PDB file of C-alpha atoms in Angstrom:
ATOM      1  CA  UNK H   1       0.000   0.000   0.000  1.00  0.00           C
ATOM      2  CA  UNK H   2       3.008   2.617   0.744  1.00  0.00           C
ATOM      3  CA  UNK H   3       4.251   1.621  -3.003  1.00  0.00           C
ATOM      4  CA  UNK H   4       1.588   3.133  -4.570  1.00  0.00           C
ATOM      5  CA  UNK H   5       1.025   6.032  -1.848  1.00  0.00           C
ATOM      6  CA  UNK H   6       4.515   6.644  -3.274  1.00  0.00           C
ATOM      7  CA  UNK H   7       3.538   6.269  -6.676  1.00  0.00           C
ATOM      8  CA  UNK H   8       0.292   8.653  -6.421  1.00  0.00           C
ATOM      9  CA  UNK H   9       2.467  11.072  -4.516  1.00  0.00           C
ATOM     10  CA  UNK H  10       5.190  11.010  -7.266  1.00  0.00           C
ATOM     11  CA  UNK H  11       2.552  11.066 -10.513  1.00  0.00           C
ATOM     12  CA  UNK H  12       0.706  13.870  -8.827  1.00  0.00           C
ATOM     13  CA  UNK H  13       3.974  16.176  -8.592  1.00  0.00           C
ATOM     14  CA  UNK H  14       5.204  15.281 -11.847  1.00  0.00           C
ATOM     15  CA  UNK H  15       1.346  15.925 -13.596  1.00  0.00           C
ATOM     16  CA  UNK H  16       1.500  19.333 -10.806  1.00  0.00           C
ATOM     17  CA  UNK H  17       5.026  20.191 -12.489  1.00  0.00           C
ATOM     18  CA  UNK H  18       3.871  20.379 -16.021  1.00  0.00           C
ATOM     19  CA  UNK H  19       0.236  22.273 -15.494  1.00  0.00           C
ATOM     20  CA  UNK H  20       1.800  24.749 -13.473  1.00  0.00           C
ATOM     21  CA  UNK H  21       3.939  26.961 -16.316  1.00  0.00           C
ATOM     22  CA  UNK H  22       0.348  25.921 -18.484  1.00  0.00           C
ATOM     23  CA  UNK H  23      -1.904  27.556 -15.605  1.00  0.00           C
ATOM     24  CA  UNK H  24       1.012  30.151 -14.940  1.00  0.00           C
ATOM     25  CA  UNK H  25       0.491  31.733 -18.789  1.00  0.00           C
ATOM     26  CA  UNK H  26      -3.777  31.118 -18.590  1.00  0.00           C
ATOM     27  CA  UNK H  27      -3.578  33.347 -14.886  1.00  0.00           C
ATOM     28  CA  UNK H  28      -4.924  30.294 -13.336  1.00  0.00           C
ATOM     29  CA  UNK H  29      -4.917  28.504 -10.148  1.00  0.00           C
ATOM     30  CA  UNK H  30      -3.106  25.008 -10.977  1.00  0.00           C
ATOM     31  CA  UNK H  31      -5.960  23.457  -9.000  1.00  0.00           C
ATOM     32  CA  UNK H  32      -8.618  25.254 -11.447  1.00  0.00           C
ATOM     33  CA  UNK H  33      -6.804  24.298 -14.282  1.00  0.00           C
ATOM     34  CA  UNK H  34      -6.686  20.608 -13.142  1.00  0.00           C
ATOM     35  CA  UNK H  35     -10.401  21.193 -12.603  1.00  0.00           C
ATOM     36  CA  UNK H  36     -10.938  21.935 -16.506  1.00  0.00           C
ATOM     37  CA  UNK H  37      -8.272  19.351 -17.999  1.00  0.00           C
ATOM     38  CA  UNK H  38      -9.696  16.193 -15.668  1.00  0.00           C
ATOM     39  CA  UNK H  39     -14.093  17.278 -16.102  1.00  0.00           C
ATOM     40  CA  UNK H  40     -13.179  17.513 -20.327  1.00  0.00           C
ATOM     41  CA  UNK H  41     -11.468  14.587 -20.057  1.00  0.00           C
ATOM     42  CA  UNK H  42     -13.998  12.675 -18.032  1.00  0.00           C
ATOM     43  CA  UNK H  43     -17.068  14.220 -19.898  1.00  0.00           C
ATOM     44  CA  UNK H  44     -15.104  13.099 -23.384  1.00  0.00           C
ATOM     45  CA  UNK H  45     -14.613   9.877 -21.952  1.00  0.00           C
ATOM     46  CA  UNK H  46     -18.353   9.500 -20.196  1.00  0.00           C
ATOM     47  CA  UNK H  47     -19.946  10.880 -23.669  1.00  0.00           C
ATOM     48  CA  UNK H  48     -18.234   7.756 -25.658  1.00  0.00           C
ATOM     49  CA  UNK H  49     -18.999   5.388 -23.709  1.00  0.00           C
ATOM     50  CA  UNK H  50     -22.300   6.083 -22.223  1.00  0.00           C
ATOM     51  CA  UNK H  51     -24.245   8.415 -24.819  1.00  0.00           C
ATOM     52  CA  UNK H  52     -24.577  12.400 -23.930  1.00  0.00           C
ATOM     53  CA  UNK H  53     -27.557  11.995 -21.637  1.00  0.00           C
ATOM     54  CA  UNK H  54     -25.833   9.700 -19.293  1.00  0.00           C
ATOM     55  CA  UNK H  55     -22.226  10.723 -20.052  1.00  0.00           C
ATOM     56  CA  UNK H  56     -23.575  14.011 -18.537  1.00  0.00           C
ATOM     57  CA  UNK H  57     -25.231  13.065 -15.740  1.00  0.00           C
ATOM     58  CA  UNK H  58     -21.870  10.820 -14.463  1.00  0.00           C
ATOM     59  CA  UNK H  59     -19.885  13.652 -15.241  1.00  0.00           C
ATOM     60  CA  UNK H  60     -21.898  15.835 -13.282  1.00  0.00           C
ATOM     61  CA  UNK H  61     -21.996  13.399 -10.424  1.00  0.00           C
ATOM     62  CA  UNK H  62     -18.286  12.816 -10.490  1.00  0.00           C
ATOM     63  CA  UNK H  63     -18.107  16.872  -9.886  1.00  0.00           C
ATOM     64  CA  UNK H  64     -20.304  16.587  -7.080  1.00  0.00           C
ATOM     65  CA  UNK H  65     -18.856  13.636  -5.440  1.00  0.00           C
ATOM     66  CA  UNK H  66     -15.396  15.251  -5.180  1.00  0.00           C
ATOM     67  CA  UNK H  67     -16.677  18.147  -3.790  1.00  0.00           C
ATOM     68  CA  UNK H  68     -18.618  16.756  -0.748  1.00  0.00           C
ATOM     69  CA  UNK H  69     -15.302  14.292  -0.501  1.00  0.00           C
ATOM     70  CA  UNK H  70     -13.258  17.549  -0.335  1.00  0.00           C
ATOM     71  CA  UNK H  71     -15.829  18.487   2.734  1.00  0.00           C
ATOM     72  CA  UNK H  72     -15.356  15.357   4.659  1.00  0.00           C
ATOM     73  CA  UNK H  73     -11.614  14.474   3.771  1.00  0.00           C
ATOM     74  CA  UNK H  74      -8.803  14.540   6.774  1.00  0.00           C
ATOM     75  CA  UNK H  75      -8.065  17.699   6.030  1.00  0.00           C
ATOM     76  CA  UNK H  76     -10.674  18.964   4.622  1.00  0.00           C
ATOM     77  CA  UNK H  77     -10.992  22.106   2.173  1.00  0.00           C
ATOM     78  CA  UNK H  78     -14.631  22.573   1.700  1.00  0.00           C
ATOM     79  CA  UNK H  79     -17.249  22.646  -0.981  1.00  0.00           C
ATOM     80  CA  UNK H  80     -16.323  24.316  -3.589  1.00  0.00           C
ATOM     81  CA  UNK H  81     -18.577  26.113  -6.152  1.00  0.00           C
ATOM     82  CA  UNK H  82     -15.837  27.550  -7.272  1.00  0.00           C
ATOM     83  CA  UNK H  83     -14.175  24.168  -8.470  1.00  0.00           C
ATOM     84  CA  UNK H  84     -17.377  22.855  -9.968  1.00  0.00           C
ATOM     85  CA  UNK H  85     -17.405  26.198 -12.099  1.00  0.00           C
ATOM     86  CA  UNK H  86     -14.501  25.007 -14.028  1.00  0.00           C
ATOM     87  CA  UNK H  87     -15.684  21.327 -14.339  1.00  0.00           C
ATOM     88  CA  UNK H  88     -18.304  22.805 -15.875  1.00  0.00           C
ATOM     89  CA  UNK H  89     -16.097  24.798 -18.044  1.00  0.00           C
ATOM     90  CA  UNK H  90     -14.111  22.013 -19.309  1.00  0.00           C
ATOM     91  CA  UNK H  91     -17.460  19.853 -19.334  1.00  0.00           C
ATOM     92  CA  UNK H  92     -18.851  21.976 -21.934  1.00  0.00           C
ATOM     93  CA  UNK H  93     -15.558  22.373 -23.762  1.00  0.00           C
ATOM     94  CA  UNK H  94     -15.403  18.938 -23.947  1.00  0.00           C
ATOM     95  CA  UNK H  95     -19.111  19.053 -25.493  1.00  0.00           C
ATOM     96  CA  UNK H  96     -18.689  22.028 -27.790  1.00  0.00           C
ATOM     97  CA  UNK H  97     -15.894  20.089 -29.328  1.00  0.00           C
ATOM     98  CA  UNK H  98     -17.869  16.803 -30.112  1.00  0.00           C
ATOM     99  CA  UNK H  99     -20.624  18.567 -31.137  1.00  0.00           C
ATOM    100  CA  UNK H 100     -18.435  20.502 -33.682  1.00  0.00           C
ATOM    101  CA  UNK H 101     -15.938  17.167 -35.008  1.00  0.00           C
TER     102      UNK H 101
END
């Protein structure tokens, strides 16, 4: 179990390491712009497999979910509407661009 504590740990600072110049040039918050990659990418994802109606429902959920888990975490750092702002940005990036291709 501490290998892949370790490994989390390590993949997070590495994927941290490369959004952060990304986020740096956008005047972002590396946690909002991990907000928008992660919601497209699950949305895209979602939409393929499970059709738009569901796909955007589970997305939605997902959003949710991580919020009230931020709430009741160890540590915890709230609800944030803030952070489900820009799932919902990269949610309906990730639409626009289906919709379009």
């Amino acid at each position: 179990m501490d290998k892949l504590k370790n490994f989390l740990k390590a993949a997070e600072t590495k994927i941290v390491g490369w959004i952060t110049p990304i986020a740096e040039k956008c005047n972002m918050e590396v946690d909002k712009m991990l907000h928008l990659i992660v919601s497209f990418v699950l949305t895209f994802i979602s939409v393929n497999i499970f059709g738009y109606a569901v796909g955007i429902l589970f997305s939605c959920l997902v959003f949710v979910l991580k919020e009230i888990y931020d709430s009741k975490k160890e540590n915890p750092t709230g609800f944030s509407k803030e952070d489900i702002k820009y799932d919902l940005y990269g949610m309906c990036s990730a639409l626009l661009l289906m919709i379009i291709f």
